[in-house]
Coordinates of N, CA and C in Angstrom, one line a residue:
M1 N 22.3 -0.7 17.0 CA 21.6 -0.7 15.6 C 20.5 -1.6 15.7
T2 N 19.1 -1.2 15.4 CA 18.2 -1.9 15.3 C 18.2 -2.7 14.3
A3 N 17.3 -3.9 14.5 CA 17.2 -4.9 12.8 C 16.1 -4.3 12.3
T4 N 16.0 -4.4 10.9 CA 14.7 -4.1 10.5 C 14.4 -4.5 9.4
D5 N 13.4 -4.8 8.7 CA 13.6 -5.5 7.4 C 12.1 -4.7 6.9
T6 N 12.0 -5.2 5.6 CA 10.9 -4.6 4.4 C 10.3 -5.5 3.8
I7 N 9.0 -5.9 3.6 CA 8.4 -6.6 2.8 C 8.2 -5.7 1.4
T8 N 8.3 -6.6 0.2 CA 8.6 -6.1 -1.1 C 7.4 -6.8 -1.7
V9 N 6.7 -6.7 -2.7 CA 6.0 -7.4 -3.5 C 6.1 -6.4 -4.9
D10 N 6.4 -7.3 -5.9 CA 6.2 -6.8 -7.3 C 4.9 -7.5 -8.0
Q11 N 3.8 -6.8 -8.5 CA 2.6 -7.1 -9.0 C 2.2 -6.6 -10.1
F12 N 1.8 -7.4 -11.0 CA 1.5 -6.8 -12.7 C 0.1 -6.6 -12.2
V13 N -0.1 -5.9 -12.7 CA -1.4 -4.9 -12.9 C -2.2 -4.8 -14.6
D14 N -3.1 -5.8 -14.6 CA -3.6 -5.0 -16.2 C -4.6 -4.3 -16.7
A15 N -4.2 -3.0 -16.3 CA -4.5 -2.1 -16.3 C -3.7 -0.9 -16.6
P16 N -3.9 0.4 -17.1 CA -3.0 1.4 -17.3 C -2.6 2.1 -16.0
P17 N -1.3 2.9 -15.8 CA -1.1 3.6 -14.5 C -2.0 4.8 -14.1
S18 N -2.7 5.3 -15.0 CA -3.7 6.2 -14.5 C -4.9 5.4 -13.9
R19 N -5.2 4.5 -14.1 CA -6.2 3.4 -13.4 C -5.9 3.0 -12.3
V20 N -4.7 2.4 -12.2 CA -3.9 2.1 -10.9 C -3.9 3.2 -9.7
W21 N -3.4 4.3 -10.3 CA -3.1 5.4 -9.4 C -4.6 5.8 -8.6
R22 N -5.7 5.8 -9.9 CA -7.1 6.1 -9.1 C -7.7 4.9 -8.5
T23 N -7.2 3.8 -8.7 CA -7.6 2.9 -7.5 C -6.7 2.9 -6.0
L24 N -5.7 3.2 -6.3 CA -4.7 3.9 -5.1 C -4.9 4.6 -4.1
T25 N -5.8 5.8 -4.8 CA -5.9 7.3 -4.3 C -7.4 7.5 -4.0
D26 N -8.3 7.0 -4.5 CA -9.8 7.5 -4.5 C -10.1 6.9 -3.5
P27 N -10.8 7.1 -2.3 CA -11.1 6.3 -1.0 C -12.1 5.1 -1.5
E28 N -13.2 5.7 -2.5 CA -14.2 4.8 -2.8 C -13.6 3.6 -3.2
L29 N -12.6 3.5 -4.3 CA -12.2 2.2 -4.8 C -11.1 2.0 -4.0
H30 N -10.5 2.6 -2.9 CA -9.7 2.0 -1.7 C -10.1 1.1 -1.0
S31 N -11.4 1.6 -0.6 CA -11.9 0.6 0.2 C -12.5 -0.7 -0.3
R32 N -12.7 -0.7 -1.9 CA -13.0 -1.9 -2.3 C -12.1 -3.3 -2.6
W33 N -10.6 -2.7 -2.6 CA -9.8 -3.6 -2.4 C -8.8 -3.9 -1.2
W34 N -8.8 -2.8 -0.5 CA -8.5 -3.0 0.9 C -9.1 -2.8 2.1
V35 N -9.5 -1.5 2.3 CA -9.9 -0.9 3.5 C -10.1 0.5 3.7
P36 N -11.6 0.9 4.3 CA -12.1 2.2 4.0 C -10.7 3.3 4.4
G37 N -10.8 4.5 4.1 CA -9.8 5.5 4.6 C -10.1 6.8 3.8
D38 N -9.5 7.9 4.2 CA -9.9 9.3 3.7 C -8.6 9.8 3.3
I39 N -7.9 8.8 2.5 CA -7.0 8.9 1.6 C -6.9 10.0 0.4
A40 N -6.0 10.7 0.5 CA -6.0 11.9 -0.8 C -4.3 11.8 -1.1
A41 N -4.2 12.3 -2.6 CA -2.5 12.1 -3.0 C -2.2 13.5 -2.7
T42 N -1.9 14.2 -1.4 CA -1.7 15.7 -1.6 C -0.7 15.5 -0.4
V43 N 0.6 15.9 -0.4 CA 1.6 15.7 0.4 C 1.2 16.3 1.9
G44 N 1.4 15.8 2.8 CA 0.9 16.6 4.3 C -0.3 16.1 4.7
H45 N -1.2 15.3 3.7 CA -2.2 15.0 3.8 C -2.8 14.0 5.1
R46 N -2.9 13.8 6.2 CA -3.2 13.2 7.2 C -4.6 12.6 7.0
F47 N -4.4 11.0 7.4 CA -6.0 10.4 7.0 C -5.8 9.3 8.1
H48 N -6.7 8.3 7.7 CA -6.9 7.3 8.8 C -7.3 5.8 8.0
L49 N -6.5 4.9 7.8 CA -6.9 3.9 7.6 C -8.0 2.8 8.8
Q50 N -9.2 2.6 8.4 CA -9.9 1.7 9.0 C -9.6 0.0 9.0
M51 N -8.8 -0.2 9.9 CA -8.2 -1.7 9.8 C -9.1 -2.6 10.9
P52 N -9.4 -3.7 10.0 CA -10.3 -4.6 11.0 C -9.3 -5.0 12.4
G53 N -9.8 -5.1 13.8 CA -9.0 -5.4 14.8 C -7.9 -4.4 15.4
W54 N -7.6 -3.5 14.4 CA -7.0 -2.3 14.9 C -7.3 -1.0 15.0
G55 N -8.8 -1.0 14.3 CA -9.3 0.4 14.5 C -8.6 1.4 13.7
A56 N -8.8 2.9 13.6 CA -8.3 3.5 12.8 C -6.8 4.0 13.2
V57 N -5.9 3.5 12.0 CA -4.6 3.2 12.0 C -4.3 5.1 11.2
P58 N -3.5 5.9 11.7 CA -3.4 7.2 11.4 C -2.0 7.1 10.3
C59 N -2.2 8.0 9.2 CA -1.2 7.9 8.2 C -1.3 9.4 7.8
E60 N 0.2 9.8 7.3 CA 0.3 11.1 6.7 C 1.0 10.6 5.1
V61 N 0.7 11.5 4.1 CA 1.3 11.3 2.7 C 2.5 11.9 2.7
L62 N 3.7 11.3 2.5 CA 5.0 12.1 2.4 C 5.5 12.6 1.0
E63 N 4.8 11.7 -0.2 CA 5.3 11.5 -1.4 C 4.6 11.4 -2.4
V64 N 4.1 12.6 -3.1 CA 3.4 11.9 -4.6 C 4.1 12.4 -5.7
V65 N 4.3 11.6 -6.8 CA 4.3 11.9 -8.3 C 3.1 11.2 -9.0
P66 N 2.0 11.6 -9.3 CA 1.3 11.2 -9.8 C 1.3 10.2 -11.2
E67 N 0.5 9.5 -10.7 CA 0.5 7.9 -11.6 C 2.5 7.2 -11.6
R68 N 2.8 7.8 -10.8 CA 4.3 7.1 -10.5 C 4.6 6.5 -9.1
K69 N 4.3 7.6 -8.0 CA 4.4 7.2 -6.6 C 3.9 7.9 -5.9
L70 N 3.5 7.0 -4.8 CA 2.7 7.5 -3.6 C 3.5 6.8 -2.1
V71 N 3.9 7.2 -1.5 CA 4.5 7.3 -0.2 C 3.9 7.9 1.1
Y72 N 3.6 6.8 1.9 CA 2.5 7.4 3.1 C 3.1 6.8 4.5
T73 N 3.0 7.3 5.7 CA 3.3 6.5 6.8 C 2.0 5.7 7.1
F74 N 2.0 4.6 7.6 CA 1.2 3.9 8.2 C 1.3 3.5 9.6
N75 N 0.9 4.2 10.8 CA 1.3 4.2 12.1 C 2.1 4.9 12.2
E76 N 3.1 5.1 13.4 CA 3.9 5.7 13.7 C 5.6 5.1 13.3
T77 N 5.8 4.0 12.6 CA 6.9 3.7 12.3 C 6.9 2.4 10.7
W78 N 5.9 2.7 10.3 CA 6.0 2.1 9.1 C 5.5 2.8 7.8
T79 N 6.2 2.5 6.5 CA 6.1 3.3 5.8 C 5.8 2.6 4.5
L80 N 4.5 2.7 3.6 CA 4.4 2.2 2.8 C 4.6 2.9 1.4
T81 N 5.4 2.5 0.5 CA 5.9 3.0 -0.6 C 4.9 2.0 -1.8
W82 N 4.2 2.8 -2.9 CA 4.1 2.1 -3.8 C 4.2 2.9 -5.5
R83 N 5.1 2.2 -6.2 CA 5.8 2.8 -7.5 C 5.1 2.0 -8.2
L84 N 4.4 3.3 -9.2 CA 3.9 2.4 -10.5 C 4.7 2.8 -12.0
V85 N 4.8 1.5 -12.6 CA 5.7 1.6 -13.7 C 4.9 1.2 -15.1
A86 N 4.9 2.1 -16.1 CA 3.8 1.3 -17.2 C 4.6 0.0 -17.8
E87 N 3.8 -0.9 -18.3 CA 4.4 -1.9 -18.5 C 3.4 -2.9 -20.0
G88 N 3.7 -2.7 -21.2 CA 2.9 -3.0 -22.2 C 1.6 -2.1 -22.1
H89 N 0.4 -3.3 -21.8 CA -0.9 -2.2 -21.7 C -1.0 -2.1 -20.4
G90 N -0.6 -2.7 -19.5 CA -0.7 -2.5 -18.0 C 0.3 -1.6 -17.3
T91 N 0.4 -2.2 -16.0 CA 1.5 -1.6 -15.0 C 2.0 -2.6 -14.0
R92 N 3.4 -2.2 -14.0 CA 4.4 -2.9 -12.8 C 4.1 -2.5 -11.3
L93 N 3.8 -2.7 -10.5 CA 3.4 -2.2 -9.4 C 4.4 -2.7 -8.2
F94 N 4.9 -1.8 -7.8 CA 6.0 -2.2 -7.0 C 5.9 -2.0 -5.4
F95 N 5.7 -2.6 -4.6 CA 5.5 -2.1 -3.5 C 6.3 -2.4 -1.9
E96 N 6.4 -1.6 -1.3 CA 7.4 -1.6 -0.1 C 6.7 -1.6 1.0
H97 N 6.6 -2.5 2.6 CA 6.2 -2.0 3.7 C 7.5 -1.9 4.4
S98 N 7.9 -1.2 4.8 CA 9.4 -0.9 5.6 C 9.3 -0.1 7.0
G99 N 10.1 -0.5 7.8 CA 10.0 -0.1 9.2 C 9.8 -1.1 10.1
F100 N 10.1 -2.4 9.8 CA 9.4 -3.3 11.0 C 10.9 -3.2 11.6
D101 N 10.6 -3.1 13.0 CA 11.3 -3.3 14.3 C 11.6 -4.6 14.9
F102 N 12.6 -5.4 14.4 CA 12.9 -6.7 14.8 C 13.4 -6.9 16.1
G103 N 13.5 -5.9 16.5 CA 13.9 -6.1 18.2 C 12.8 -6.1 18.7
R104 N 11.8 -5.6 18.2 CA 10.2 -6.0 19.1 C 9.7 -7.2 18.3
R105 N 9.1 -8.1 19.1 CA 8.4 -9.5 19.1 C 7.2 -9.5 17.9
S106 N 6.6 -8.2 18.7 CA 5.2 -8.0 17.8 C 5.6 -7.5 16.2
E107 N 6.6 -6.8 16.6 CA 7.0 -6.3 14.9 C 7.4 -7.4 14.0
R108 N 8.2 -8.4 14.7 CA 8.7 -9.5 13.8 C 7.3 -10.2 13.4
D109 N 6.4 -10.5 14.5 CA 5.2 -11.3 14.2 C 4.3 -10.9 13.2
A110 N 4.5 -9.4 13.4 CA 3.3 -8.5 12.0 C 4.2 -9.1 10.9
F111 N 5.5 -8.5 10.7 CA 6.3 -8.9 9.4 C 5.8 -10.4 8.7
D112 N 5.9 -11.2 9.8 CA 5.6 -12.5 9.4 C 4.3 -12.5 8.7
R113 N 3.2 -12.3 9.9 CA 2.1 -12.2 8.7 C 1.5 -11.2 7.9
M114 N 1.9 -10.4 7.9 CA 1.5 -9.3 6.9 C 2.5 -9.5 5.2
G115 N 3.6 -10.2 5.0 CA 4.1 -10.4 4.1 C 3.2 -11.3 3.0
P116 N 3.0 -12.6 3.5 CA 2.1 -13.5 2.9 C 0.5 -12.5 2.6
G117 N 0.2 -11.9 3.4 CA -1.4 -11.0 3.5 C -1.4 -9.7 2.4
W118 N 0.0 -9.2 2.0 CA 0.3 -8.2 1.0 C 0.3 -9.2 -0.4
R119 N 1.2 -10.3 -0.2 CA 1.4 -11.0 -1.3 C 0.7 -11.6 -2.1
D120 N -0.3 -12.4 -1.3 CA -1.2 -13.2 -1.8 C -3.0 -12.7 -1.4
K121 N -3.1 -11.7 -1.0 CA -4.5 -11.0 -0.8 C -4.5 -9.9 -1.2
V122 N -3.9 -8.7 -0.6 CA -4.3 -7.4 -0.9 C -3.9 -6.5 -2.2
L123 N -2.4 -7.1 -2.5 CA -2.3 -6.5 -3.9 C -2.8 -7.4 -5.3
P124 N -3.4 -8.6 -4.8 CA -3.9 -9.4 -6.0 C -5.2 -8.5 -6.2
Q125 N -6.1 -8.2 -4.7 CA -7.4 -7.9 -4.9 C -7.2 -6.6 -5.5
L126 N -6.3 -5.7 -5.2 CA -5.7 -4.3 -5.7 C -6.2 -4.5 -7.1
A127 N -5.3 -5.4 -8.2 CA -4.8 -5.6 -9.5 C -7.1 -6.0 -10.1
R128 N -6.9 -7.0 -9.2 CA -8.3 -6.9 -9.9 C -9.2 -5.9 -9.6
T129 N -9.3 -5.2 -8.9 CA -10.5 -3.9 -9.1 C -9.6 -3.2 -9.9
A130 N -8.6 -2.9 -9.9 CA -8.1 -1.9 -10.8 C -8.6 -2.3 -12.5
A131 N -8.4 -3.4 -12.8 CA -8.7 -4.2 -13.7 C -10.1 -3.9 -14.4
R132 N -11.0 -3.6 -13.1 CA -12.6 -4.0 -13.5 C -12.6 -2.8 -13.6
T133 N -12.4 -1.5 -13.0 CA -12.5 0.0 -12.7 C -12.6 0.6 -14.2
G134 N -13.3 0.9 -14.6 CA -13.4 1.9 -16.0 C -12.5 3.2 -15.9
D135 N -11.7 3.6 -16.8 CA -11.1 4.9 -16.9 C -12.3 6.1 -16.8

């Protein structure tokens, strides 16, 4: 059996779930907090995220529950899961980046780099973008 692990982040966003959802699924807003890509909240939608240093990374939407859950593949082995839960006047965003194969050194290195990136940079930037975006 291959050892795998998951990056998890719990991020409060000072915006309602509808606005966080739009920030996650609107290509123009997506490019403000992470990277450009032709994302859409439609199961089966295939799209690419333009990752610096990696180029166009293929993705496919696996699950959509509007304003509550978005799941998509990120390359051939990883899955990104975004769960939104209303909390007061804002949203609790639970994020998982799963599928790291610790049997491969490059995957373990990616896990070690990406965990702090998600926690310290990407999700806080998403939170700032959603908080500034009007409904």
